[in-house]
Amino acid sequence: MQTWPGSAYPLGATFDGNGTNFALFSEGADRVELCLFGERGRETRVDMLEVDAYVWHAYLPNIAPGQRYGYRVHGEYDPTSGKRFNPNKLLLDPYAKAVDGQVNWGQSVFGYTFGDPDSRNDEDSAADMMKGVVINPFFDWGGDRPPRIPYSESFIYEAHVKGLTMRHPDIPDEIRGTYSAIAHPLIIEHLKRLGVTAIELLPVHQFINDSMLEEKGLSNYWGYNTIAFLAPQNTYSSSGQRGQQVQEFKGMVRALHEAGIEVILDVVYNHTAEGNHLGPTLSFRGIDNEAYYRLEDDDKRYYTDYTGTGNSLNVGNPHALQLIMDSLRYWVLEMHVDGFRFDLAATLAREFYDVDRLATFFELVQQDPVVSQVKLIAEPWDVGPGGYQVGNFPPQWTEWNGKYRDTVRDFWRGEPQALGEFASRLTGSSDLYAHSGRWPVASINFVTAHDGFTLRDLVSYEQKHNEANGEDGRDGADDNRSMNFGVEGPTDDPQVNELRERMQRNFIATLLLSQGVPMLLHGDELGRTQGGNNNGYAQDNEITWIDWENVDASLIDFTSALARLRRDHPTFRRRRFFDGRPVRREEVERIPDIVWLRPDGTQMQPEDWDSGFGRSIGVFLNGNGIRERDRRGEPITDLHFLVLFNAGDEPVEFTLPDVEFSPNWDVLVDTAGTLANTEPVHPGAAVDLAAKSVVVLCEHVEEEVEVDRFVAASLATGTVSIDEVPGAAPKEELSR
């Protein structure tokens, strides 16, 4: 086969319209063979003769999109020194932009003989390996533009491609569970109805279904087992696996952007699917084990594991770092995604041992003209020493705020000691982010996420029920800060069910009224249950898929209404922290931008926070104290709001504050369903705050009747009969 020297950059397989350039990094290799596969699996091997800076490369004319390929890498095999080269193992290109097939688990894909970890196995793995695919890079984006929604206006929806769409009865069977289903008008309409501004997809980088799970009749659902960082998962494609998945993914992004919805990817750069020293040889291990993985200093047979998955990517190596940065840029520039959530992000900052805010990875992100401009969200922990790093990421980053989740759960469980911290979390967690020059939007607030109970299960179970995982209940968290109200699981007791419904509304209201960026787990607005399973990582089935035929319609309406309230009122999405200093107001005494209130209507005193006096608290939010400007430089003002919380088991009579706060109040929200849309409430009046409830009041504004001066003048002069005056044309509701 004819080959040309080609180029060392870009890495991977790159089609230019006439042929394809192949480039592979391997510092320790003695020889590299490019392997091309025909339709019937026939293999053609091509020696890559050119090497520049440890990059092996060749250009093959007439190799077109759809071509399947892999590599065989020759070199020393000495696991004790970290070298695991074996040309009998077909290897997936780390830069593959599409992948065909799955791994067929068996002896051939392992570098040692079963039962003897120190042996070498030379069975050929080609027939059992997934292959890289040359893709067509061209796509009609049709004028696609990123929505670029500010954090302060964002509402994130954590979702799973398959779980969100697999059981939707009105989506065609042939596209359910795929990128095309996410792009379906019904899904997009649902997201728009909720007011969602960004969908955060659980991993779509090509991942592996673990052999251990297959043996149990299970499969990897979450996708935290990446093997190809530039390839969209092929099982989420309805159109094919020979590059069609790339086109389908791009079509999904384009459709979401047209609806004003950003796409954020949950990415897993902390480890790969090859596991520990007993794992398979699929890609990185056989290409350059020492470069791509952290190895134990005293015995390089073993892998340093900060992730609990068997290995950690070696971010101290420039080529491993290059892979991360190249793939991030690719997803932004070529796939048009709008940001990333980094799984176990603390691992990426471990250059030597400790987590370091000045790690090279963070420096590269800061300097990169592409990656630095998209949303960067850290999951701020790993399993290494000092792994929990919430609040310690660089200023450019936002973080999943696990302290917010725990505190809000504790508050609604009625833990008195949570009161002070609850107030801090509600107002943007300044204790975590202000010291690094960040603002409330650095806090990604959530109550539930994929790795735990759903919202419905959070108020229905106190124990995990993970029997279907086949691990005898050893998996999943034990301390869930959950509640069941006297009955574990489903019940016909109307009082228990009413309380559970109210608690779901409480959590959603708290989430959407807190400063920071709210993130909702898919299906929480629908009343989705996993039957008490709090670790659905392997449940790619109806346990985790949303049951669209049995949804809580009233909860959808409630969530949508609260999202609209947040969107329409900048009081609930401030870009700056409250400072508590008085704000100048006309004709009345100056009051701060925020005031915490006791149930008797008086201001909270310092000693109250530690007194454990109760589980009820109110907060006044001054609409004149926002101290920010809009996009055109104009001051931002809003109405005043009063939010009352009662996490206790008994009703509370809450006295509204003095008239200086507002002459009258309208009740907008009552999660107990008794006070909303009633007559205005006066200062000093007592509001009956039901047990386990949230009430939101807004300053009452008298509606002014607009007078059409032209019509009034005409009537005065008698030139127009009253019967001839046309009525006002019906006004279309503003699009949400």
XYZ file of C-alpha atoms in Angstrom, residues 6-433:
428
model
C 2.526 12.753 6.303
C 2.654 14.998 9.355
C 3.195 14.579 13.088
C 0.316 16.948 13.789
C -2.562 16.688 14.352
C -2.514 13.435 16.264
C -5.116 10.835 15.360
C -6.642 10.102 11.952
C -7.375 13.239 9.907
C -9.179 13.117 6.563
C -8.476 16.103 4.288
C -10.695 15.269 1.316
C -8.092 13.246 -0.559
C -6.627 10.903 2.013
C -5.968 10.442 5.709
C -3.034 11.367 7.908
C -2.338 9.033 10.838
C -0.238 10.134 13.827
C 0.413 8.335 17.112
C 2.533 9.326 20.113
C 4.726 6.659 21.699
C 8.008 7.514 23.361
C 9.055 3.971 24.213
C 8.110 2.187 20.985
C 10.651 0.533 18.673
C 8.194 0.098 15.814
C 4.570 0.996 15.088
C 2.203 -0.705 12.637
C -0.994 0.910 11.408
C -3.649 -1.777 10.944
C -6.491 -1.252 8.463
C -9.576 -3.481 8.556
C -11.857 -4.369 5.654
C -15.563 -5.116 5.760
C -14.995 -8.781 6.583
C -12.310 -8.035 9.163
C -9.325 -8.622 6.882
C -6.308 -6.814 8.330
C -3.724 -4.867 6.351
C -0.618 -3.707 8.240
C 1.339 -0.617 7.278
C 4.683 0.265 8.870
C 4.832 3.865 10.100
C 8.357 4.845 9.109
C 8.402 8.511 10.067
C 9.043 9.611 13.663
C 9.210 13.206 14.902
C 9.437 14.015 18.615
C 8.135 10.544 19.469
C 5.170 10.904 17.117
C 4.893 8.144 14.500
C 3.088 9.252 11.361
C 2.086 8.395 7.789
C -0.299 9.706 5.134
C -2.359 7.229 3.128
C -3.932 8.534 -0.089
C -7.483 7.459 -0.829
C -8.239 6.322 2.733
C -11.700 7.747 3.260
C -14.192 8.213 6.112
C -15.593 4.971 7.417
C -12.210 3.194 7.353
C -11.610 1.135 10.534
C -8.133 1.035 12.007
C -5.956 0.308 15.037
C -2.287 0.053 15.978
C 0.247 -2.578 16.957
C 3.130 -1.140 18.950
C 6.449 -2.960 19.308
C 8.789 -2.418 22.240
C 10.089 -3.831 25.497
C 7.802 -5.907 27.707
C 8.941 -5.513 31.308
C 6.053 -4.645 33.670
C 8.407 -4.203 36.643
C 9.879 -1.175 34.863
C 6.496 0.042 33.603
C 6.889 -1.210 30.016
C 4.011 -3.256 28.598
C 4.492 -3.253 24.819
C 3.026 -6.245 22.988
C 2.315 -6.087 19.230
C -0.085 -9.029 19.507
C -2.603 -6.703 21.132
C -4.494 -4.431 18.751
C -4.688 -0.963 20.275
C -7.293 1.741 19.940
C -6.029 5.174 18.920
C -6.272 7.522 21.943
C -7.228 10.232 19.421
C -9.888 8.149 17.632
C -12.810 10.432 16.767
C -15.234 7.538 16.323
C -15.233 3.928 17.467
C -16.821 0.872 15.881
C -17.931 -2.118 17.941
C -17.378 -3.181 21.545
C -14.791 -5.247 23.380
C -15.454 -8.992 23.373
C -14.127 -9.997 26.753
C -11.759 -12.929 26.836
C -8.149 -13.944 27.195
C -6.978 -12.220 24.028
C -7.481 -8.641 25.296
C -5.339 -9.221 28.388
C -1.560 -8.957 28.375
C -1.103 -11.811 30.840
C -2.465 -15.348 31.078
C -5.360 -15.705 33.499
C -4.192 -17.059 36.812
C -0.620 -15.859 36.324
C -0.405 -12.033 36.515
C 3.372 -12.072 35.979
C 3.167 -13.970 32.674
C 2.954 -12.617 29.124
C 0.091 -13.574 26.823
C 0.554 -13.328 23.036
C -2.913 -14.167 21.765
C -3.984 -11.808 18.972
C -6.766 -9.497 20.145
C -7.817 -7.953 16.808
C -10.990 -9.996 16.416
C -12.157 -9.039 19.919
C -11.250 -5.350 19.856
C -13.197 -2.242 19.011
C -11.657 -0.225 16.164
C -11.082 3.415 15.484
C -12.938 4.958 12.542
C -11.797 7.671 10.140
C -14.521 10.331 10.223
C -15.823 12.942 7.840
C -14.990 16.236 9.579
C -17.364 18.285 7.432
C -20.799 19.289 8.744
C -23.341 21.963 7.888
C -23.755 23.881 11.121
C -26.206 26.258 9.491
C -25.004 29.388 11.266
C -24.847 27.719 14.689
C -23.735 30.065 17.452
C -23.047 29.271 21.094
C -25.754 30.686 23.399
C -23.076 31.978 25.835
C -25.495 32.255 28.730
C -23.942 33.909 31.796
C -23.617 31.740 34.881
C -25.936 34.090 36.746
C -28.740 33.295 34.284
C -28.015 29.582 34.010
C -30.178 26.659 35.086
C -28.427 23.315 34.538
C -30.213 20.011 33.922
C -28.087 16.920 34.592
C -29.269 14.230 32.203
C -28.396 10.894 30.648
C -28.829 10.465 26.901
C -30.473 7.089 27.245
C -32.177 7.476 30.612
C -33.951 10.680 29.620
C -35.394 9.401 26.368
C -35.575 5.590 26.373
C -39.126 5.289 27.701
C -40.729 8.339 26.125
C -43.842 6.963 24.374
C -44.048 9.751 21.799
C -40.467 9.462 20.551
C -40.031 6.966 17.682
C -38.713 3.607 18.840
C -35.771 3.660 16.453
C -34.224 6.795 17.985
C -35.012 6.344 21.684
C -31.931 6.452 23.872
C -29.849 8.314 21.285
C -28.520 11.758 20.454
C -31.393 12.152 17.991
C -33.869 11.611 20.828
C -32.304 14.419 22.861
C -32.779 16.633 19.790
C -36.415 15.586 19.409
C -38.867 18.520 19.671
C -40.679 16.902 22.628
C -37.525 16.745 24.741
C -36.475 20.244 23.772
C -39.958 21.555 24.542
C -39.816 19.935 27.974
C -36.466 21.568 28.691
C -37.775 24.951 27.555
C -40.888 24.550 29.681
C -38.672 23.999 32.708
C -36.615 27.063 31.857
C -33.460 24.989 31.498
C -30.544 26.898 29.934
C -27.971 24.072 29.824
C -28.132 20.300 29.647
C -25.230 18.542 31.341
C -24.880 15.100 29.772
C -23.428 12.209 31.692
C -20.324 10.848 29.924
C -20.596 10.515 26.163
C -16.895 9.950 25.530
C -16.559 6.388 24.226
C -16.585 4.090 27.250
C -16.211 0.384 27.976
C -18.753 -1.994 29.410
C -16.875 -3.762 32.191
C -16.401 -7.523 31.936
C -17.380 -7.846 35.607
C -20.759 -6.269 34.860
C -21.360 -8.380 31.772
C -20.779 -11.507 33.840
C -23.591 -10.335 36.146
C -25.910 -9.562 33.244
C -25.466 -5.828 33.851
C -23.923 -3.000 31.826
C -22.216 0.318 32.426
C -24.930 2.964 32.574
C -23.266 6.125 33.833
C -20.323 5.857 31.452
C -17.454 6.671 33.839
C -15.107 4.263 32.072
C -13.638 6.205 29.166
C -11.387 4.678 26.504
C -11.489 7.350 23.752
C -11.604 11.019 24.738
C -12.488 12.418 21.305
C -15.159 9.914 20.263
C -18.889 10.176 21.069
C -20.300 6.966 22.571
C -21.351 4.741 19.680
C -24.252 3.007 21.448
C -26.067 6.362 21.658
C -26.197 6.614 17.875
C -29.299 5.687 15.902
C -27.628 6.142 12.530
C -24.534 3.899 12.703
C -21.045 3.486 14.177
C -18.833 4.232 11.195
C -18.647 7.938 11.912
C -22.402 8.549 11.798
C -22.375 9.038 15.571
C -20.278 12.175 15.077
C -22.767 13.690 12.659
C -25.686 12.746 14.899
C -24.038 14.301 17.930
C -23.419 17.523 16.034
C -27.057 17.563 14.929
C -28.133 17.274 18.558
C -25.946 20.209 19.585
C -27.254 22.314 16.719
C -30.877 21.622 17.697
C -30.277 22.465 21.346
C -28.471 25.670 20.434
C -31.390 26.699 18.242
C -33.538 26.411 21.367
C -31.095 28.539 23.362
C -29.838 25.586 25.413
C -26.147 24.999 26.055
C -24.508 21.566 26.027
C -22.133 20.670 28.859
C -20.286 17.338 28.888
C -19.399 15.338 31.981
C -15.817 14.312 31.178
C -13.593 11.704 32.813
C -9.921 12.584 32.441
C -8.803 11.228 35.792
C -8.573 7.563 34.714
C -9.227 5.202 31.797
C -11.115 1.956 31.286
C -7.960 -0.174 31.387
C -8.047 -0.430 35.180
C -5.164 -1.665 37.331
C -2.325 -4.080 36.570
C -4.872 -6.878 36.115
C -6.870 -4.906 33.561
C -7.020 -5.371 29.774
C -4.606 -3.970 27.198
C -6.837 -1.865 24.968
C -5.042 1.397 24.205
C -2.876 3.562 26.476
C -1.304 0.657 28.345
C 0.117 -0.846 25.165
C 0.977 2.453 23.429
C 3.076 3.983 26.227
C 2.215 2.802 29.716
C 4.758 5.010 31.488
C 3.685 8.189 29.715
C -0.057 7.861 30.130
C -0.383 6.436 33.653
C 0.847 7.211 37.157
C 2.895 4.234 38.312
C 4.029 3.422 41.824
C 7.592 4.594 42.381
C 8.730 1.497 44.240
C 7.190 -1.025 41.821
C 6.052 0.112 38.387
C 3.945 -2.983 37.877
C 1.304 -1.219 39.913
C -0.756 1.884 39.227
C -1.296 4.857 41.519
C -5.025 5.022 42.125
C -6.605 8.306 43.229
C -9.924 7.422 41.649
C -10.986 4.053 43.022
C -10.984 2.660 39.487
C -7.517 1.138 39.347
C -5.473 3.857 37.652
C -4.918 7.605 37.351
C -3.976 9.480 34.213
C -0.469 10.906 34.405
C -1.119 14.655 34.198
C 2.549 15.231 35.007
C 3.483 14.037 31.508
C 3.259 16.676 28.755
C 1.868 14.212 26.215
C -0.909 13.077 28.527
C -1.687 16.725 29.213
C -1.663 17.384 25.480
C -4.254 14.642 24.984
C -6.527 16.263 27.545
C -6.180 19.754 26.100
C -6.429 18.590 22.470
C -9.635 16.719 23.230
C -11.173 19.640 25.125
C -10.427 21.981 22.233
C -11.824 19.434 19.776
C -15.145 19.225 21.582
C -15.441 23.001 21.664
C -14.230 23.820 18.159
C -15.485 20.844 16.165
C -18.427 19.581 18.241
C -19.561 23.035 19.468
C -20.105 22.078 23.110
C -20.339 24.869 25.656
C -18.526 23.547 28.686
C -17.372 20.617 30.779
C -17.947 19.090 34.180
C -14.750 17.357 35.263
C -15.258 14.102 37.141
C -13.006 13.785 40.220
C -11.263 16.969 39.134
C -8.928 17.024 42.136
C -7.009 14.155 40.506
C -6.029 16.438 37.628
C -4.272 18.722 40.095
C -2.115 15.977 41.631
C 1.172 16.483 39.808
C 3.202 14.732 42.465
C 1.136 13.975 45.541
C -0.926 16.782 47.024
C -3.659 18.677 45.234
C -2.118 21.893 43.893
C -4.112 24.900 42.720
C -1.078 25.886 40.667
C -0.910 22.534 38.857
C 0.136 22.570 35.215
C -3.311 21.473 34.089
C -4.905 24.580 35.576
C -2.220 26.775 34.051
C -2.842 25.290 30.613
C -6.572 25.820 30.924
C -6.034 29.410 32.043
C -3.821 30.154 29.051
C -5.802 28.293 26.415
C -7.729 30.736 24.189
C -10.465 28.160 23.527
C -10.938 26.122 26.686
C -10.662 29.129 28.993
C -13.757 30.659 27.393
C -16.268 27.875 28.098
C -17.936 26.743 31.302
C -15.563 24.773 33.541
C -17.205 22.885 36.400
C -15.179 20.804 38.850
C -16.322 17.846 40.883
C -13.991 18.860 43.705
C -12.977 15.539 45.216
C -11.188 12.267 44.652
C -10.233 9.364 46.929
C -6.641 10.482 47.502
C -5.285 12.237 50.620
C -7.015 15.552 51.170
C -9.281 14.717 48.284
C -12.208 16.969 49.157
C -11.267 20.296 47.632
C -14.528 22.243 47.515
C -13.742 25.954 47.428
C -10.106 25.435 46.462
C -10.208 25.583 42.679
C -8.786 28.517 40.685
C -10.927 31.609 40.101
C -11.895 30.609 36.576
C -13.659 27.469 37.791
C -17.046 26.741 39.262
C -17.636 23.725 41.495
C -20.244 21.165 42.394
C -21.040 22.297 45.915
C -21.435 19.125 47.944
C -21.692 21.188 51.120
C -24.802 22.844 49.688
C -26.372 19.423 49.075
C -25.599 18.134 52.567
C -26.676 21.305 54.356
C -29.995 21.653 52.544
C -30.795 18.007 53.201
C -29.923 18.420 56.887
C -32.028 21.556 57.199
C -35.141 19.919 55.805
C -34.561 16.885 58.005
C -34.877 19.321 60.876
C -31.307 19.338 62.113
C -31.085 22.475 64.312
C -27.326 22.799 63.976
C -27.726 23.281 60.228
C -29.454 26.662 60.550
C -26.393 28.906 60.312
C -24.751 26.965 57.541
C -28.071 26.790 55.707
C -28.125 30.574 55.597
C -24.596 30.592 54.169
C -25.435 28.052 51.466
C -28.655 29.863 50.566
C -26.723 33.067 49.914
C -23.980 31.654 47.691
C -21.406 30.088 50.055
C -19.168 33.115 50.421
C -17.104 31.173 52.970
C -15.997 28.851 50.160
C -15.537 31.210 47.240
